[in-house]
């Protein structure tokens, strides 16, 4: 089984669609998933750009294959109120995007979200790329997520894109905190040819129980990104592919698979 643990679906012409250069309709993703042999995907809501209802509607195109996360802006009280009933509404976790929300990744900002997530027994996935013209980068880097992980140890935290380019920093955070996982979406292609490629191979091998495969569709084609990751895994034959490509995602998001 293969699960792509980091994709986006958007309505054409929507606010969310403006963030991407490629189409991201359900049929576009399903075509690529079928071509690549991908069984299921975690669909991340985009806080501030997609309503929960839009994400659920998009995932309803293939409910046995699409598993949505609730996009939450920590400053939006309506978003916070959705968290306690998120599981009942059909969400499998929470997506947080400090860069998009233009806020630092600090306990002061995200504490209420994390408390709600803990009470609802929901994992959270953070966009963890330290790039922003609005927020000081030290408040978006891996050290910031280390503080959150230590404060909220009962919450499973996925650091998307493995905090690239600081992948080995993300590795140290996951090694220090048993509730932290890393996803390898986006970074393997965006930083192709750099040391990030080697670092992603390293964490996939040394931390294979805490790494999730993902593509970041539509930023990159789901089937092509999978080929790239598999080629990287060929250089790391000891890595547990079953865990990296499916089992870890099933366990973190409690998927009915």
CSV table of C-alpha atoms in Angstrom, one decimal:
chain,number,residue,atom,x,y,z
A,1,UNK,CA,0.0,0.0,0.0
A,2,UNK,CA,1.1,3.6,-0.7
A,3,UNK,CA,-0.3,6.7,0.9
A,4,UNK,CA,0.6,10.2,-0.2
A,5,UNK,CA,0.5,12.0,3.2
A,6,UNK,CA,0.6,15.6,1.8
A,7,UNK,CA,-1.6,16.8,-1.1
A,8,UNK,CA,-3.9,19.7,-1.8
A,9,UNK,CA,-7.2,19.8,-3.7
A,10,UNK,CA,-8.8,23.1,-4.7
A,11,UNK,CA,-11.8,24.4,-6.6
A,12,UNK,CA,-10.8,26.0,-9.9
A,13,UNK,CA,-10.8,29.8,-9.7
A,14,UNK,CA,-10.9,29.8,-5.9
A,15,UNK,CA,-8.6,31.7,-3.5
A,16,UNK,CA,-6.7,28.5,-2.8
A,17,UNK,CA,-6.3,27.8,-6.5
A,18,UNK,CA,-4.4,31.1,-6.9
A,19,UNK,CA,-1.7,29.6,-4.7
A,20,UNK,CA,-0.8,26.9,-7.2
A,21,UNK,CA,0.4,27.0,-10.8
A,22,UNK,CA,-1.1,23.6,-11.7
A,23,UNK,CA,-4.7,22.2,-11.6
A,24,UNK,CA,-5.6,20.4,-8.4
A,25,UNK,CA,-9.1,18.9,-9.0
A,26,UNK,CA,-9.9,15.5,-7.5
A,27,UNK,CA,-9.8,14.0,-11.0
A,28,UNK,CA,-6.3,15.4,-11.6
A,29,UNK,CA,-5.0,13.8,-8.5
A,30,UNK,CA,-6.8,10.5,-9.0
A,31,UNK,CA,-5.3,10.2,-12.5
A,32,UNK,CA,-1.8,10.6,-11.1
A,33,UNK,CA,-2.5,8.3,-8.1
A,34,UNK,CA,-3.7,5.6,-10.4
A,35,UNK,CA,-0.7,6.1,-12.7
A,36,UNK,CA,1.7,5.8,-9.8
A,37,UNK,CA,-0.1,3.1,-7.9
A,38,UNK,CA,-0.9,5.3,-4.9
A,39,UNK,CA,-3.8,4.0,-2.9
A,40,UNK,CA,-4.8,7.0,-0.7
A,41,UNK,CA,-3.9,10.6,0.1
A,42,UNK,CA,-4.1,12.9,3.0
A,43,UNK,CA,-5.7,16.2,1.8
A,44,UNK,CA,-4.6,19.3,3.6
A,45,UNK,CA,-7.0,22.2,4.0
A,46,UNK,CA,-5.4,25.6,3.5
A,47,UNK,CA,-6.3,27.9,6.4
A,48,UNK,CA,-7.6,31.3,5.3
A,49,UNK,CA,-8.1,30.1,1.7
A,50,UNK,CA,-10.5,27.1,2.0
A,51,UNK,CA,-13.5,26.5,4.2
A,52,UNK,CA,-13.9,23.2,5.9
A,53,UNK,CA,-16.9,22.5,3.8
A,54,UNK,CA,-15.0,23.0,0.5
A,55,UNK,CA,-12.3,20.5,1.6
A,56,UNK,CA,-14.9,17.9,2.6
A,57,UNK,CA,-16.8,18.4,-0.7
A,58,UNK,CA,-13.6,17.9,-2.7
A,59,UNK,CA,-12.7,14.8,-0.7
A,60,UNK,CA,-16.2,13.4,-1.3
A,61,UNK,CA,-15.2,12.7,-4.9
A,62,UNK,CA,-13.3,9.6,-3.6
A,63,UNK,CA,-14.1,9.2,0.1
A,64,UNK,CA,-12.3,5.8,0.2
A,65,UNK,CA,-9.1,7.4,-1.0
A,66,UNK,CA,-9.1,11.0,0.2
A,67,UNK,CA,-8.7,11.7,3.9
A,68,UNK,CA,-9.0,15.4,4.8
A,69,UNK,CA,-7.2,17.6,7.4
A,70,UNK,CA,-8.9,20.6,8.9
A,71,UNK,CA,-7.1,23.8,8.0
A,72,UNK,CA,-6.9,26.1,11.1
A,73,UNK,CA,-5.7,29.7,11.5
A,74,UNK,CA,-4.8,30.1,15.2
A,75,UNK,CA,-6.2,33.6,15.2
A,76,UNK,CA,-9.6,32.6,13.9
A,77,UNK,CA,-12.0,31.8,16.7
A,78,UNK,CA,-14.4,30.0,14.3
A,79,UNK,CA,-11.6,27.7,13.2
A,80,UNK,CA,-10.8,26.9,16.9
A,81,UNK,CA,-14.5,26.1,17.5
A,82,UNK,CA,-14.4,23.5,14.7
A,83,UNK,CA,-11.6,21.4,16.3
A,84,UNK,CA,-13.7,19.6,19.0
A,85,UNK,CA,-16.1,18.2,16.3
A,86,UNK,CA,-13.5,17.8,13.6
A,87,UNK,CA,-13.4,14.0,13.8
A,88,UNK,CA,-17.2,13.8,13.7
A,89,UNK,CA,-17.2,16.1,10.7
A,90,UNK,CA,-14.9,13.7,8.8
A,91,UNK,CA,-11.4,15.2,9.4
A,92,UNK,CA,-8.4,13.1,10.4
A,93,UNK,CA,-6.2,15.8,11.8
A,94,UNK,CA,-5.4,19.5,11.7
A,95,UNK,CA,-3.3,21.5,9.2
A,96,UNK,CA,-1.4,24.5,10.5
A,97,UNK,CA,0.5,26.9,8.2
A,98,UNK,CA,2.5,29.5,10.1
A,99,UNK,CA,3.8,31.1,6.9
A,100,UNK,CA,0.4,31.4,5.3
A,101,UNK,CA,-1.2,32.7,8.5
A,102,UNK,CA,1.8,35.0,8.9
A,103,UNK,CA,2.4,34.1,12.6
A,104,UNK,CA,5.3,32.7,14.5
A,105,UNK,CA,5.3,29.0,15.5
A,106,UNK,CA,5.2,29.7,19.2
A,107,UNK,CA,3.2,28.2,22.2
A,108,UNK,CA,1.7,31.7,22.7
A,109,UNK,CA,0.2,31.6,19.2
A,110,UNK,CA,-0.6,27.9,18.7
A,111,UNK,CA,-1.2,26.9,22.4
A,112,UNK,CA,-5.0,27.1,22.1
A,113,UNK,CA,-4.9,25.0,18.9
A,114,UNK,CA,-2.7,22.4,20.5
A,115,UNK,CA,-4.9,22.2,23.6
A,116,UNK,CA,-8.0,21.6,21.5
A,117,UNK,CA,-6.0,19.0,19.4
A,118,UNK,CA,-5.0,17.2,22.6
A,119,UNK,CA,-8.5,17.1,23.9
A,120,UNK,CA,-9.9,15.8,20.6
A,121,UNK,CA,-7.0,13.3,20.1
A,122,UNK,CA,-6.1,14.8,16.8
A,123,UNK,CA,-2.6,14.9,15.2
A,124,UNK,CA,-1.4,18.2,13.8
A,125,UNK,CA,0.6,18.8,10.6
A,126,UNK,CA,2.6,22.1,10.5
A,127,UNK,CA,4.0,23.6,7.3
A,128,UNK,CA,7.6,23.8,8.6
A,129,UNK,CA,9.6,25.6,5.9
A,130,UNK,CA,11.3,28.7,7.3
A,131,UNK,CA,10.6,31.2,4.6
A,132,UNK,CA,8.6,34.4,5.3
A,133,UNK,CA,8.9,38.1,4.7
A,134,UNK,CA,6.6,38.7,7.7
A,135,UNK,CA,7.9,36.5,10.5
A,136,UNK,CA,11.5,36.3,11.8
A,137,UNK,CA,12.9,33.0,10.5
A,138,UNK,CA,14.1,31.8,13.9
A,139,UNK,CA,10.4,31.7,14.9
A,140,UNK,CA,9.7,29.3,12.0
A,141,UNK,CA,12.7,27.0,12.2
A,142,UNK,CA,13.0,23.6,13.8
A,143,UNK,CA,13.9,24.9,17.2
A,144,UNK,CA,10.5,26.6,17.4
A,145,UNK,CA,8.8,23.3,16.8
A,146,UNK,CA,11.0,21.6,19.4
A,147,UNK,CA,9.4,24.0,22.0
A,148,UNK,CA,5.9,23.1,20.8
A,149,UNK,CA,6.6,19.4,20.9
A,150,UNK,CA,7.9,19.5,24.4
A,151,UNK,CA,5.0,21.7,25.7
A,152,UNK,CA,2.4,19.4,24.1
A,153,UNK,CA,3.9,15.9,24.2
A,154,UNK,CA,0.4,14.2,24.0
A,155,UNK,CA,-0.1,15.6,20.5
A,156,UNK,CA,1.4,13.9,17.5
A,157,UNK,CA,3.1,16.6,15.4
A,158,UNK,CA,4.1,16.2,11.7
A,159,UNK,CA,6.6,18.7,10.4
A,160,UNK,CA,5.9,19.0,6.7
A,161,UNK,CA,8.8,19.2,4.2
A,162,UNK,CA,11.1,18.0,7.0
A,163,UNK,CA,11.9,21.7,7.9
A,164,UNK,CA,14.0,21.9,4.7
A,165,UNK,CA,16.6,23.1,4.1
A,166,UNK,CA,17.3,22.3,7.8
A,167,UNK,CA,16.5,18.6,7.5
A,168,UNK,CA,19.1,17.4,9.9
A,169,UNK,CA,17.8,20.0,12.4
A,170,UNK,CA,14.3,18.4,12.0
A,171,UNK,CA,16.0,15.0,12.6
A,172,UNK,CA,17.3,16.2,15.9
A,173,UNK,CA,13.8,17.4,17.0
A,174,UNK,CA,12.2,14.1,16.0
A,175,UNK,CA,15.0,12.2,17.9
A,176,UNK,CA,14.4,14.3,21.0
A,177,UNK,CA,10.6,14.1,20.9
A,178,UNK,CA,8.7,10.8,20.5
A,179,UNK,CA,5.6,12.7,19.3
A,180,UNK,CA,7.3,14.3,16.3
A,181,UNK,CA,7.2,13.0,12.7
A,182,UNK,CA,8.6,14.4,9.5
A,183,UNK,CA,7.1,14.3,6.0
A,184,UNK,CA,9.3,14.5,2.9
A,185,UNK,CA,7.0,16.3,0.6
A,186,UNK,CA,8.1,19.1,-1.7
A,187,UNK,CA,11.7,19.3,-0.5
A,188,UNK,CA,13.2,16.4,-2.5
A,189,UNK,CA,12.2,18.1,-5.7
A,190,UNK,CA,12.6,21.8,-4.7
A,191,UNK,CA,16.1,21.2,-3.4
A,192,UNK,CA,17.1,18.7,-6.0
A,193,UNK,CA,20.9,18.6,-6.5
A,194,UNK,CA,21.6,20.0,-3.0
A,195,UNK,CA,22.6,18.3,0.3
A,196,UNK,CA,18.9,18.2,1.2
A,197,UNK,CA,18.6,15.1,-1.1
A,198,UNK,CA,21.2,13.2,0.9
A,199,UNK,CA,19.6,14.4,4.2
A,200,UNK,CA,16.2,13.1,3.2
A,201,UNK,CA,17.8,9.8,2.4
A,202,UNK,CA,19.5,9.8,5.8
A,203,UNK,CA,16.3,10.5,7.8
A,204,UNK,CA,14.3,8.0,5.8
A,205,UNK,CA,16.9,5.3,6.8
A,206,UNK,CA,17.7,6.3,10.3
A,207,UNK,CA,14.2,7.4,11.4
A,208,UNK,CA,12.0,5.3,9.2
A,209,UNK,CA,9.4,4.8,12.0
A,210,UNK,CA,8.9,8.6,12.1
A,211,UNK,CA,9.0,9.6,8.4
A,212,UNK,CA,5.9,9.9,6.2
A,213,UNK,CA,6.0,10.0,2.4
A,214,UNK,CA,4.2,12.9,0.7
A,215,UNK,CA,4.4,14.8,-2.6
A,216,UNK,CA,2.8,18.2,-2.1
A,217,UNK,CA,0.6,17.8,-5.1
A,218,UNK,CA,-0.1,19.9,-7.2
A,219,UNK,CA,3.3,21.6,-6.5
A,220,UNK,CA,4.7,18.4,-7.9
A,221,UNK,CA,3.0,15.5,-9.8
A,222,UNK,CA,2.1,12.8,-7.3
A,223,UNK,CA,3.3,9.9,-9.5
A,224,UNK,CA,6.6,11.6,-10.5
A,225,UNK,CA,7.5,12.6,-7.0
A,226,UNK,CA,7.0,9.0,-5.9
A,227,UNK,CA,9.4,7.8,-8.5
A,228,UNK,CA,12.0,10.3,-7.3
A,229,UNK,CA,11.6,9.1,-3.7
A,230,UNK,CA,11.7,5.5,-4.6
A,231,UNK,CA,15.0,6.1,-6.4
A,232,UNK,CA,16.4,7.7,-3.3
A,233,UNK,CA,15.2,4.7,-1.2
A,234,UNK,CA,17.2,2.4,-3.6
A,235,UNK,CA,20.3,4.0,-2.1
A,236,UNK,CA,19.0,3.2,1.4
A,237,UNK,CA,18.1,-0.5,1.2
A,238,UNK,CA,17.7,-0.9,5.0
A,239,UNK,CA,14.9,1.6,5.2
A,240,UNK,CA,11.5,0.2,6.0
A,241,UNK,CA,9.6,1.1,2.8
A,242,UNK,CA,6.3,-0.3,4.2
A,243,UNK,CA,6.4,2.1,7.1
A,244,UNK,CA,7.7,5.1,5.0
A,245,UNK,CA,5.1,4.7,2.3
A,246,UNK,CA,2.0,3.8,4.3
A,247,UNK,CA,2.2,2.4,7.8
A,248,UNK,CA,3.4,5.5,9.5
A,249,UNK,CA,0.6,7.6,7.9
A,250,UNK,CA,-2.0,5.1,8.9
A,251,UNK,CA,-0.9,5.2,12.5
A,252,UNK,CA,-0.4,8.9,12.8
A,253,UNK,CA,-3.7,9.9,11.3
A,254,UNK,CA,-5.6,6.8,12.5
A,255,UNK,CA,-6.8,6.0,9.0
A,256,UNK,CA,-9.4,3.2,8.4
A,257,UNK,CA,-7.1,1.3,6.1
